[in-house]
Short mmCIF file of C-alpha atoms in Angstrom, two decimals:
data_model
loop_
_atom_site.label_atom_id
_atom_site.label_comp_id
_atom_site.label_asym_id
_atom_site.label_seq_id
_atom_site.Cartn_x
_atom_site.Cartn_y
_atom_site.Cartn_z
CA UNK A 1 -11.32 -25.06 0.62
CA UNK A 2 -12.36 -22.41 3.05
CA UNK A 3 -11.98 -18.68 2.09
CA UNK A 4 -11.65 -15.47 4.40
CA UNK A 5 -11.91 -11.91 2.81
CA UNK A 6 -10.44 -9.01 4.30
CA UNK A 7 -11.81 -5.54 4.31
CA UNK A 8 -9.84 -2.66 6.07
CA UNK A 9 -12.67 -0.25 6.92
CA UNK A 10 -12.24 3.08 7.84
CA UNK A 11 -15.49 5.58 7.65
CA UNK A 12 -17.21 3.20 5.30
CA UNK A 13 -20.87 3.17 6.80
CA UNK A 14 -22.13 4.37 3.51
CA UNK A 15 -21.07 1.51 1.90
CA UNK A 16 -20.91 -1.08 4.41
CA UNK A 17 -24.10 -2.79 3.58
CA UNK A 18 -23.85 -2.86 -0.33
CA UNK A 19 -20.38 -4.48 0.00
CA UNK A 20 -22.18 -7.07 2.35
CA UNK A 21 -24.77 -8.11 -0.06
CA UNK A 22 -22.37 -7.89 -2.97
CA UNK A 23 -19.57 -10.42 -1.03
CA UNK A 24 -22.52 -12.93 -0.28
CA UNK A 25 -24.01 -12.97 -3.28
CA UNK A 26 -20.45 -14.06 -4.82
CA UNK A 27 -19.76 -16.45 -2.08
CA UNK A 28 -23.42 -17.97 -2.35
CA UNK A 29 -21.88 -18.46 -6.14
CA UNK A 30 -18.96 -19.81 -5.32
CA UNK A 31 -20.28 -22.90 -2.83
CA UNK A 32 -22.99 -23.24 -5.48
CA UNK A 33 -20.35 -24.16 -8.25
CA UNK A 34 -18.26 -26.08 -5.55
CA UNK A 35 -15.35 -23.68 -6.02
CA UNK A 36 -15.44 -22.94 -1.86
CA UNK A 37 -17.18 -25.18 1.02
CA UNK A 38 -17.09 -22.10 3.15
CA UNK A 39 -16.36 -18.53 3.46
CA UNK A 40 -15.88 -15.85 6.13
CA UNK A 41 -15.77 -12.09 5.53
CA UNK A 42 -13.55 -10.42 7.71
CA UNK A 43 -14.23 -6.40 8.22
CA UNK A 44 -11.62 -4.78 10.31
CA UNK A 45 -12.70 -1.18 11.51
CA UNK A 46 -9.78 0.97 11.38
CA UNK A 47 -10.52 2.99 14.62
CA UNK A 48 -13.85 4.67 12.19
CA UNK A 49 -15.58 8.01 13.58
CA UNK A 50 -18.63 6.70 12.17
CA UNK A 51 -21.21 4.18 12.53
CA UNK A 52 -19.18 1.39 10.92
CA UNK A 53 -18.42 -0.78 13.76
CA UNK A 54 -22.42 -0.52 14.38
CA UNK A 55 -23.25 -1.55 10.97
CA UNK A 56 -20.50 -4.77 11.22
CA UNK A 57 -22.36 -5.31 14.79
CA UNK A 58 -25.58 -5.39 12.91
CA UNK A 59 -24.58 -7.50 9.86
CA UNK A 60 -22.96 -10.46 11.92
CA UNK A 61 -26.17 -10.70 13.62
CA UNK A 62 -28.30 -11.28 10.13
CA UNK A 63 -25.33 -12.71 7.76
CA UNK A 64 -23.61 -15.87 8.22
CA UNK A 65 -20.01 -14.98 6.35
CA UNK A 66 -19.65 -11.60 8.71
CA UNK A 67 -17.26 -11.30 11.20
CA UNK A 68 -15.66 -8.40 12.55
CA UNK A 69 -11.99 -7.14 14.60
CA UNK A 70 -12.32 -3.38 15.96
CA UNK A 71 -9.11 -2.26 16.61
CA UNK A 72 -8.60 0.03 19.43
CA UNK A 73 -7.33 3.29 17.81
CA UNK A 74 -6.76 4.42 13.81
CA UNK A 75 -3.52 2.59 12.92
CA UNK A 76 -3.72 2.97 8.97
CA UNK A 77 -4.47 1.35 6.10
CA UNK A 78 -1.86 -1.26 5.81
CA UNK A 79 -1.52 -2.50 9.81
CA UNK A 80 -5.81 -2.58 9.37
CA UNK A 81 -5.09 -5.07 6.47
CA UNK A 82 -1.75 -6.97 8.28
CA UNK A 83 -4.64 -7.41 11.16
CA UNK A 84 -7.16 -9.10 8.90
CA UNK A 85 -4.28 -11.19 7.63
CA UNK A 86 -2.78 -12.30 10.89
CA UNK A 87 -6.38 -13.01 12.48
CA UNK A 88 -7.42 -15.14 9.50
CA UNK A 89 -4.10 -17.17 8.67
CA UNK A 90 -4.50 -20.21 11.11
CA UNK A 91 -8.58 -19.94 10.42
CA UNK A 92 -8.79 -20.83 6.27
CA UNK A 93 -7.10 -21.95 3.44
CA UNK A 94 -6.65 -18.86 1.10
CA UNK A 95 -7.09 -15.20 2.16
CA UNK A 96 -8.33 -12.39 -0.58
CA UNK A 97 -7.87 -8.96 1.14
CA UNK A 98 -9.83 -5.97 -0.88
CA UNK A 99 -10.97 -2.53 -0.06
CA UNK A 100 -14.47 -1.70 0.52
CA UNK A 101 -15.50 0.68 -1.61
CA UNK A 102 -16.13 -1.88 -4.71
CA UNK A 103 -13.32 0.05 -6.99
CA UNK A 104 -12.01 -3.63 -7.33
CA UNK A 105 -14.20 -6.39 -9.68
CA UNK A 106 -15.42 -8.68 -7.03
CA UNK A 107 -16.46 -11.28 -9.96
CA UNK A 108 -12.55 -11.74 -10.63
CA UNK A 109 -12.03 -13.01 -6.84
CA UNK A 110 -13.71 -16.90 -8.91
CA UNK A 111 -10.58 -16.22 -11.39
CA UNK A 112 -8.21 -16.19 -7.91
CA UNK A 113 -9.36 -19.16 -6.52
CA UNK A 114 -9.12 -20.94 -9.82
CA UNK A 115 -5.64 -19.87 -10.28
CA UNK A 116 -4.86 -20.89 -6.12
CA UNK A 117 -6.42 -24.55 -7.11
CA UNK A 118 -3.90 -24.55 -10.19
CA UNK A 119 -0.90 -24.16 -7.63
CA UNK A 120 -0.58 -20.66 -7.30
CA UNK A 121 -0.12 -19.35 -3.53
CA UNK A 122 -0.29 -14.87 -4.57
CA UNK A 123 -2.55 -13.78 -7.39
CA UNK A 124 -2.52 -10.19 -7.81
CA UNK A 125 -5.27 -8.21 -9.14
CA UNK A 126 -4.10 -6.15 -11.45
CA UNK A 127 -6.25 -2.84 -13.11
CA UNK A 128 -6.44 -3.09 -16.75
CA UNK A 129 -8.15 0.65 -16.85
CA UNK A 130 -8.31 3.56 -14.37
CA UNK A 131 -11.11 5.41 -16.81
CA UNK A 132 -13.11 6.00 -13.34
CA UNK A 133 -10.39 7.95 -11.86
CA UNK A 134 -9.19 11.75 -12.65
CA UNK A 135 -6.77 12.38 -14.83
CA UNK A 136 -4.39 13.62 -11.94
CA UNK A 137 -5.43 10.59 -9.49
CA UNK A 138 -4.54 8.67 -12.61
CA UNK A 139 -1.32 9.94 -13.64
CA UNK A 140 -0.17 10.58 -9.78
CA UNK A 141 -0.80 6.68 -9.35
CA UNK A 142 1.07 5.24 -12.33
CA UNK A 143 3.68 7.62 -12.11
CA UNK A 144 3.85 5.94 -8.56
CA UNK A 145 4.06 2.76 -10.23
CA UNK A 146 6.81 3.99 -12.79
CA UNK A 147 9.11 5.70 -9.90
CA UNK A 148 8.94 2.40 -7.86
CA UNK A 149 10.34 0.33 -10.52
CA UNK A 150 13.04 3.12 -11.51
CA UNK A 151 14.14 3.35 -7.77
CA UNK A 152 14.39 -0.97 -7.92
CA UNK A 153 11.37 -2.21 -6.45
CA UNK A 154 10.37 -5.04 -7.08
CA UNK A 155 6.13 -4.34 -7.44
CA UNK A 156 3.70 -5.21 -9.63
CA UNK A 157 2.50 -2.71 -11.88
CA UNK A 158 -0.93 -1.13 -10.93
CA UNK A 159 -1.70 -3.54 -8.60
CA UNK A 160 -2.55 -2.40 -5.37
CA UNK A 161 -3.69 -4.63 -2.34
CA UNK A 162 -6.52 -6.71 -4.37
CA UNK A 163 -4.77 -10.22 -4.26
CA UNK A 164 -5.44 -13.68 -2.64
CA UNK A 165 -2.77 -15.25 -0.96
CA UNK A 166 -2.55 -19.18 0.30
CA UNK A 167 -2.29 -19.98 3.69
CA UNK A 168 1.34 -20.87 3.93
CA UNK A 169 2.22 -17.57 1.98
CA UNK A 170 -0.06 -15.77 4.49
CA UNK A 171 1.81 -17.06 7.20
CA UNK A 172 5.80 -16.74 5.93
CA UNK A 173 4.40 -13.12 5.45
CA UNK A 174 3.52 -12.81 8.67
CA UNK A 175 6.86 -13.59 9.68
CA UNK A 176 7.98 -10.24 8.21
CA UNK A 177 8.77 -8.09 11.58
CA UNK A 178 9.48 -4.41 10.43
CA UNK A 179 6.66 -1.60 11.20
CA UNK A 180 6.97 0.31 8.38
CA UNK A 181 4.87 -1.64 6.12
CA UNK A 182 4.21 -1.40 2.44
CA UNK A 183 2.47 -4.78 2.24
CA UNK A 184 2.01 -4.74 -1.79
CA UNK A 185 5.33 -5.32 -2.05
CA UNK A 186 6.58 -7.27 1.04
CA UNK A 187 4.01 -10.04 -0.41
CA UNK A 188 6.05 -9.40 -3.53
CA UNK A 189 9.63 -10.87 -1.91
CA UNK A 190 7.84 -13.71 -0.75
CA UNK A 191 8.86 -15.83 -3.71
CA UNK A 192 6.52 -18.48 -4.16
CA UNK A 193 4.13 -18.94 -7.69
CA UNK A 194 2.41 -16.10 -8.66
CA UNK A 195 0.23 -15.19 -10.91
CA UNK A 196 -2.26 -12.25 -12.26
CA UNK A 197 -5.74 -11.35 -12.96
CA UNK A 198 -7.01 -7.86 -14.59
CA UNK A 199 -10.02 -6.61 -14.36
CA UNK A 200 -11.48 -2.75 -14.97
CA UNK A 201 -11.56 -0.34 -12.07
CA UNK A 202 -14.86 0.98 -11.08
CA UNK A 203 -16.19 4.05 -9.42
CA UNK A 204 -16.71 4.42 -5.89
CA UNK A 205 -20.07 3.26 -5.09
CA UNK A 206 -20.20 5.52 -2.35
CA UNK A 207 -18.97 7.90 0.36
CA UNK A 208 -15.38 9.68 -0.21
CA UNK A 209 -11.97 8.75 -1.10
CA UNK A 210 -9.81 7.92 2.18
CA UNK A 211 -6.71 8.88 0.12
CA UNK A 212 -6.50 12.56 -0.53
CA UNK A 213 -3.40 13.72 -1.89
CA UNK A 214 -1.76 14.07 1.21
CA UNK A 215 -1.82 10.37 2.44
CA UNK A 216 -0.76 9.64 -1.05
CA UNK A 217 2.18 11.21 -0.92
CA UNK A 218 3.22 9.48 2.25
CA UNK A 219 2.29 6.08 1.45
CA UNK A 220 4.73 7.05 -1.99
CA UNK A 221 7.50 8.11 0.74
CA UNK A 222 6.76 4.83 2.74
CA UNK A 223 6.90 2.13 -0.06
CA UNK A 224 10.27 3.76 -1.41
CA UNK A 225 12.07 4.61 1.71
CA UNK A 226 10.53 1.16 2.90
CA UNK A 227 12.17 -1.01 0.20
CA UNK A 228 14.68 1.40 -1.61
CA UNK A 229 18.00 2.86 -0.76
CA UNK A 230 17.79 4.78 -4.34
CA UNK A 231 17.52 8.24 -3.04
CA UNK A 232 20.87 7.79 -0.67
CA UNK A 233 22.61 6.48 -3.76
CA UNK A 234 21.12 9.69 -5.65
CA UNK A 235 22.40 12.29 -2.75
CA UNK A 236 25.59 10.72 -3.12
CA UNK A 237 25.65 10.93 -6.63
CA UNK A 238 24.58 14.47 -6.32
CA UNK A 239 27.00 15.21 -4.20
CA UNK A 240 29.88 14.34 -6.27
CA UNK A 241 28.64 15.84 -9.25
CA UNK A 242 28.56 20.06 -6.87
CA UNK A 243 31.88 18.56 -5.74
CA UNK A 244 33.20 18.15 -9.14
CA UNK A 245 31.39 21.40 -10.33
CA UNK A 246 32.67 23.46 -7.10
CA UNK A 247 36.48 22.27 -8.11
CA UNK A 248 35.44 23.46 -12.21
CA UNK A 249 34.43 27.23 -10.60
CA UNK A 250 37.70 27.38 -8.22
CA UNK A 251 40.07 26.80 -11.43
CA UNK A 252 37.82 29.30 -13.05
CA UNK A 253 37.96 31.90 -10.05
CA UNK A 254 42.11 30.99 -10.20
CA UNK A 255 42.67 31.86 -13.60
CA UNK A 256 40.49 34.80 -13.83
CA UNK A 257 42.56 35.66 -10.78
CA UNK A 258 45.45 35.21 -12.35
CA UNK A 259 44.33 37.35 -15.43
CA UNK A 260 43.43 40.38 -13.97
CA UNK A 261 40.00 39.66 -14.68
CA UNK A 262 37.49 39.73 -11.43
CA UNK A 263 34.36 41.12 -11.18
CA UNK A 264 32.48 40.99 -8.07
CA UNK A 265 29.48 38.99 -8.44
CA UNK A 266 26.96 39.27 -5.52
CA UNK A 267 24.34 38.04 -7.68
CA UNK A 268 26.15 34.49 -8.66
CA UNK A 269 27.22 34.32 -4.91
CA UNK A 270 23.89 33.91 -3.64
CA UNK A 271 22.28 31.88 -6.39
CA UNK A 272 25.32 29.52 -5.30
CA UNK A 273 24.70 30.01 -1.86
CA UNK A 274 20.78 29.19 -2.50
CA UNK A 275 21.29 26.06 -4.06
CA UNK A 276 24.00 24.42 -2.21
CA UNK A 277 21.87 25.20 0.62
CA UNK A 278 18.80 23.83 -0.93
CA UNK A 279 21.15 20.67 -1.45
CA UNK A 280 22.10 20.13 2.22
CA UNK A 281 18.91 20.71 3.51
CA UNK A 282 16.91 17.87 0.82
CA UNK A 283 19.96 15.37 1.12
CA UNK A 284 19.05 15.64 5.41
CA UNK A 285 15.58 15.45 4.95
CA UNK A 286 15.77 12.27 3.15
CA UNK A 287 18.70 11.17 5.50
CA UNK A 288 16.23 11.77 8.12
CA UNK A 289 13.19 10.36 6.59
CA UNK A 290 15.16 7.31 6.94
CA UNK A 291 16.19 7.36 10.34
CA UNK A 292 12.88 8.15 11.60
CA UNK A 293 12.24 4.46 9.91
CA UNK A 294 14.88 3.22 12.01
CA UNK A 295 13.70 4.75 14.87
CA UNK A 296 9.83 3.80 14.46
CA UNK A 297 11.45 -0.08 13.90
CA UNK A 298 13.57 -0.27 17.27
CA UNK A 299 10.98 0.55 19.17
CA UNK A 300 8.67 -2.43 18.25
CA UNK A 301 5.26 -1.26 19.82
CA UNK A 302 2.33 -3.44 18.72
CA UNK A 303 1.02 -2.87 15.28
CA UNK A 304 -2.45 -2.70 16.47
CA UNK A 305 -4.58 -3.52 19.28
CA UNK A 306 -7.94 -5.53 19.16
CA UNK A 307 -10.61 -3.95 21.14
CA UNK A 308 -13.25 -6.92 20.26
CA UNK A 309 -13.55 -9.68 17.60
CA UNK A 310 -16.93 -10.72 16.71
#
């Protein structure tokens, strides 16, 4: 079988190089034991302000497994990785995307291919333990997890985009049109035998993380307005429940009415006023978070754009 790795790069030049040697020295394994005839390591530079692109330049000169796609502008993480995908579907057999800052156990990537030879077209790498992280990068991330599944998601629990997928599940996934992508779990509906492999997460071997808090929080708001209608369901909910409470305080107001027994109460006016304002204007952000989806899908401009493929 021939196998092509995918690495989204973005920024990585301090990295580049050690990823490189670790990759071949795996794949160097792998044809040794006869697990692989032949391997290809795909690096596709995410629009980088760096030297990347010059470093993948330089490596597929003096490596045979390097080959590179430089996209024309920074389209994110996930359309970096849907370009490594869709460039190496019709070129191998099985396709392991990973990041490249060696957070994810290369040496499990044998364990994949064994499990793709015993009929499996996904195996997910899953982490076992996030010890390298922080204790807020760790909770933020399974709480992710946790808020997925509650919201009915269909995701694998701390996995994140370490996972090899067989040719014919590479290319039903490309089939997938939408632009909002949260590939972890689009691979997820696919359907076909899966299985899992843990292995400990590392620490960065070098250069900073290219998820600060920020982008976190969006890619959360992607993969739940992406595959979730939860939070509609919830404003509705919501809304029933201040309906039903509004209706409680107008018998209330009628009776004490009635009884001779109003007070004015500026202070419980506004509060009220406050919050059902609050309401409105959270149930139409989230409304609109949703169209904006709708509005990024109709317009179907290109995922990406390759500048040059070596």
């Amino acid at each position: 079988m021939k196998l092509n790795i995918v690495v989204p790069c973005y920024n990585e030049e301090a990295v580049l190089l050690e990823t490189t040697k670790q990759l071949s020295m795996l794949m160097d394994l792998l044809i040794e034991k006869g697990k692989i005839k032949a391997c290809d390591i795909v690096y596709v530079d995410d629009g980088s302000q760096d030297s990347t692109w010059t470093l993948i330049e330089q490596l597929k000169a003096e490596n045979k497994y390097v080959h590179g796609l430089k996209l024309a502008h920074n389209v994110g993480h996930q359309h970096a990785l849907w370009a490594g995908l869709e460039w190496s579907a019709d070129r191998c057999d099985a396709i392991v995307s990973i990041d490249a800052d060696l957070q994810d156990d290369i040496s499990v990537i044998e364990q994949m291919v064994d499990e793709y030879k015993n009929g499996c077209d996904v195996v997910f790498g899953v982490r076992k333990e996030r010890k390298t992280d922080t204790a807020f990068k760790r909770w933020t991330a399974l709480g992710f997890y946790s808020l997925m599944q509650k919201m009915g998601v269909d995701i694998v629990y701390n996995h994140a985009d370490f996972r090899l997928t067989s040719q014919r599940a590479t290319k039903e996934l490309m089939l997938y049109p939408e632009r909002n992508m949260f590939v972890r779990g689009m691979v997820k509906l696919l359907g076909y035998k899966t299985s899992e492999v843990y292995y400990d997460r590392k620490e960065r071997f070098a250069g900073e993380s290219k998820y600060p808090l920020k982008k976190m929080i969006n890619f959360a708001l992607d993969g739940i307005t992406s595959f979730s209608v939860q939070p509609l369901r919830l404003i509705t909910s919501f809304g029933f429940i201040v309906m039903v409470l509004s209706i409680v305080a107008a018998i209330y107001a009628l009776v004490s009415y009635i009884c001779g027994n109003v007070v004015a109460g500026w202070t419980s006016m506004l509060i009220s006023l406050w919050f059902i304002g609050g309401v409105i204007l959270l149930s139409l952000g989230v409304i609109g978070e949703y169209i904006g989806k709708i509005y990024t899908e109709v317009k179907r401009r290109p995922r990406y754009i390759i500048e040059e493929a070596i």
